[in-house]
Amino acid sequence: MFGKILLAYDGSETAKNALEQAMEMKILLPDSILEIVHVAQLNNIVVGDAFITSSAAVQDELHDAAEAVLDEARQRIAYLGLATTTLLEGGAPAQMILDYAEANLFDLIIVGSRGLGTFKELLLGSVSYEIVQHAQIPVLVVK
Ligand code: ATP
Ligand code: MG
């Protein structure tokens, strides 16, 4: 059960709660693999048929910021075995996380209910909503 656990991490307070929950689960299931993914959005814009990429300098900054987010998580899990971090670069986080979970045969996705967004009226953010809605495997949503 839950041999491969995928944690979607954006560095938010709620994602940190999700990380703590994932670590507790990992300790209870010592043979399980925990992988933490962060999706860096490279700010490419599609306007009609045009695909506008951001400059190399902007992309470098986004990459560094994303690495810093993952570094925090990496330090937190340093003492655990079978726990890794992965940076995914590209587009919409939810779809990338769903595709990654499917391609790599994960059994469980853990997400925070909300993330870094500022509009907090709804229980779920757009990323957690889309993951719960479309995942083919169980999803644990941590508040
Ligand atoms: P919105 O982004 O819709 O304004 P929000 O930021 O409050 O709202 P979400 O982005 O849906 O909420 O974040 C919910 C959870 O989804 C986060 O706690 C995290 O687990 C995951 N998540 C969000 N963005 C990313 C990302 N770029 N990479 C990995 N996981 C993410
Ligand atoms: Mg968000």
Short mmCIF file of C-alpha atoms and ligand atoms in Angstrom, two decimals:
data_model
loop_
_atom_site.label_atom_id
_atom_site.label_comp_id
_atom_site.label_asym_id
_atom_site.label_seq_id
_atom_site.Cartn_x
_atom_site.Cartn_y
_atom_site.Cartn_z
CA MET A 1 0.00 0.00 0.00
CA PHE A 2 1.34 3.43 -1.00
CA GLY A 3 4.73 2.13 -2.10
CA LYS A 4 5.40 5.34 -4.04
CA ILE A 5 4.23 8.64 -2.60
CA LEU A 6 4.39 11.89 -4.55
CA LEU A 7 4.29 15.18 -2.65
CA ALA A 8 3.51 18.33 -4.63
CA TYR A 9 5.42 21.16 -3.00
CA ASP A 10 5.32 24.91 -3.62
CA GLY A 11 6.97 26.13 -0.41
CA SER A 12 3.71 27.55 1.03
CA GLU A 13 2.72 27.10 4.68
CA THR A 14 0.08 24.57 3.64
CA ALA A 15 2.56 22.66 1.50
CA LYS A 16 4.87 22.58 4.53
CA ASN A 17 2.03 20.96 6.50
CA ALA A 18 1.65 18.49 3.66
CA LEU A 19 5.39 17.78 3.83
CA GLU A 20 5.18 17.04 7.56
CA GLN A 21 2.26 14.69 6.90
CA ALA A 22 4.17 12.99 4.09
CA MET A 23 7.17 12.49 6.36
CA GLU A 24 5.00 10.94 9.08
CA MET A 25 3.52 8.58 6.52
CA LYS A 26 6.97 7.74 5.21
CA ILE A 27 8.15 6.87 8.73
CA LEU A 28 5.14 4.59 9.18
CA LEU A 29 5.85 2.97 5.80
CA PRO A 30 9.65 2.70 5.84
CA ASP A 31 9.83 0.77 2.57
CA SER A 32 7.86 3.37 0.68
CA ILE A 33 9.50 5.91 -1.62
CA LEU A 34 8.74 9.59 -1.08
CA GLU A 35 9.38 11.97 -3.95
CA ILE A 36 8.84 15.71 -3.61
CA VAL A 37 8.16 17.58 -6.84
CA HIS A 38 8.06 21.26 -7.50
CA VAL A 39 6.92 22.61 -10.84
CA ALA A 40 8.68 25.74 -12.02
CA GLN A 41 6.52 27.62 -14.47
CA LEU A 42 8.76 29.16 -17.06
CA ASN A 43 6.33 31.98 -17.80
CA ASN A 44 5.87 31.19 -21.45
CA ILE A 45 2.80 32.87 -22.84
CA VAL A 46 0.48 31.61 -25.54
CA VAL A 47 -1.35 34.36 -27.40
CA GLY A 48 -3.54 32.94 -30.11
CA ASP A 49 -1.16 30.93 -32.28
CA ALA A 50 1.94 32.69 -30.93
CA PHE A 51 4.13 31.07 -28.28
CA ILE A 52 6.22 33.73 -26.52
CA THR A 53 9.06 32.44 -24.37
CA SER A 54 10.53 34.52 -21.57
CA SER A 55 14.16 35.65 -21.81
CA ALA A 56 17.02 33.41 -20.75
CA ALA A 57 17.71 35.72 -17.78
CA VAL A 58 14.12 35.45 -16.54
CA GLN A 59 14.17 31.69 -17.02
CA ASP A 60 17.42 31.47 -15.02
CA GLU A 61 15.84 33.42 -12.18
CA LEU A 62 12.76 31.23 -12.18
CA HIS A 63 14.98 28.16 -12.16
CA ASP A 64 17.01 29.46 -9.20
CA ALA A 65 13.87 30.38 -7.26
CA ALA A 66 12.47 26.91 -7.88
CA GLU A 67 15.72 25.28 -6.73
CA ALA A 68 15.56 27.35 -3.53
CA VAL A 69 12.03 26.09 -2.84
CA LEU A 70 13.20 22.50 -3.27
CA ASP A 71 16.33 23.07 -1.17
CA GLU A 72 14.18 23.80 1.86
CA ALA A 73 12.31 20.55 1.41
CA ARG A 74 15.56 18.68 0.72
CA GLN A 75 17.01 19.82 4.04
CA ARG A 76 13.85 18.81 5.86
CA ILE A 77 13.97 15.23 4.50
CA ALA A 78 17.75 14.82 4.64
CA TYR A 79 17.61 12.25 7.43
CA LEU A 80 15.06 10.04 5.68
CA GLY A 81 16.08 7.23 3.37
CA LEU A 82 14.24 6.68 0.08
CA ALA A 83 13.21 10.31 -0.12
CA THR A 84 14.14 12.55 -3.05
CA THR A 85 13.30 15.88 -4.63
CA THR A 86 12.66 16.61 -8.29
CA LEU A 87 12.30 19.86 -10.18
CA LEU A 88 9.90 19.79 -13.11
CA GLU A 89 10.15 22.71 -15.47
CA GLY A 90 7.52 23.73 -17.92
CA GLY A 91 3.91 24.58 -17.75
CA ALA A 92 0.76 24.18 -15.70
CA PRO A 93 1.63 22.53 -12.35
CA ALA A 94 -1.46 20.34 -11.96
CA GLN A 95 -1.15 18.70 -15.38
CA MET A 96 2.58 18.20 -14.99
CA ILE A 97 2.11 16.59 -11.57
CA LEU A 98 -0.69 14.34 -12.83
CA ASP A 99 1.37 13.25 -15.86
CA TYR A 100 4.43 12.65 -13.69
CA ALA A 101 2.43 10.57 -11.19
CA GLU A 102 1.01 8.44 -13.97
CA ALA A 103 4.25 7.99 -15.90
CA ASN A 104 6.16 6.99 -12.77
CA LEU A 105 3.49 4.73 -11.27
CA PHE A 106 2.90 6.56 -8.01
CA ASP A 107 0.22 5.20 -5.63
CA LEU A 108 -0.62 8.38 -3.74
CA ILE A 109 -0.39 12.12 -4.32
CA ILE A 110 -0.18 14.45 -1.32
CA VAL A 111 -1.02 18.14 -1.82
CA GLY A 112 -1.72 21.12 0.38
CA SER A 113 -5.27 22.44 0.16
CA ARG A 114 -3.98 25.94 -0.68
CA GLY A 115 -0.68 27.32 -1.85
CA LEU A 116 1.00 30.64 -2.42
CA GLY A 117 -2.08 32.29 -3.97
CA THR A 118 -3.59 35.19 -2.07
CA PHE A 119 -7.29 34.60 -2.72
CA LYS A 120 -8.24 32.27 0.15
CA GLU A 121 -12.07 32.10 0.07
CA LEU A 122 -12.21 28.64 -1.45
CA LEU A 123 -11.12 25.46 0.31
CA LEU A 124 -8.96 24.35 -2.60
CA GLY A 125 -6.61 26.27 -4.87
CA SER A 126 -6.66 25.66 -8.60
CA VAL A 127 -3.75 23.21 -8.52
CA SER A 128 -5.07 21.05 -5.66
CA TYR A 129 -8.58 21.20 -7.17
CA GLU A 130 -7.42 19.95 -10.54
CA ILE A 131 -5.31 17.20 -8.99
CA VAL A 132 -8.22 15.93 -6.84
CA GLN A 133 -10.55 16.19 -9.82
CA HIS A 134 -8.41 14.32 -12.37
CA ALA A 135 -6.08 11.98 -10.48
CA GLN A 136 -6.52 8.27 -11.13
CA ILE A 137 -4.96 7.40 -7.75
CA PRO A 138 -5.78 8.45 -4.16
CA VAL A 139 -5.03 12.05 -3.21
CA LEU A 140 -4.40 13.23 0.34
CA VAL A 141 -5.26 16.93 0.75
CA VAL A 142 -3.62 18.49 3.81
CA LYS A 143 -4.97 21.70 5.34
P1 ATP B 1 -4.04 29.45 -6.89
O1 ATP B 1 -2.67 28.98 -7.32
O2 ATP B 1 -5.15 28.78 -7.63
O3 ATP B 1 -4.14 30.93 -6.83
P2 ATP B 1 -3.26 28.58 -4.23
O4 ATP B 1 -1.88 28.98 -4.61
O5 ATP B 1 -3.78 29.03 -2.91
O6 ATP B 1 -4.30 28.98 -5.36
P3 ATP B 1 -2.69 25.90 -5.18
O7 ATP B 1 -1.74 26.55 -6.11
O8 ATP B 1 -3.79 25.05 -5.72
O9 ATP B 1 -3.39 27.00 -4.21
O10 ATP B 1 -1.83 25.06 -4.15
C1 ATP B 1 -2.34 23.92 -3.48
C2 ATP B 1 -1.24 22.88 -3.35
O11 ATP B 1 -0.86 22.46 -4.67
C3 ATP B 1 0.05 23.36 -2.70
O12 ATP B 1 0.00 23.31 -1.27
C4 ATP B 1 1.03 22.35 -3.26
O13 ATP B 1 0.87 21.10 -2.59
C5 ATP B 1 0.51 22.18 -4.70
N1 ATP B 1 1.18 23.08 -5.66
C6 ATP B 1 0.77 24.31 -6.06
N2 ATP B 1 1.63 24.84 -6.94
C7 ATP B 1 2.63 23.92 -7.12
C8 ATP B 1 3.83 23.86 -7.90
N3 ATP B 1 4.19 24.86 -8.70
N4 ATP B 1 4.59 22.75 -7.82
C9 ATP B 1 4.24 21.73 -7.01
N5 ATP B 1 3.13 21.72 -6.26
C10 ATP B 1 2.33 22.80 -6.30
MG MG B 2 -0.85 28.39 -6.38
#
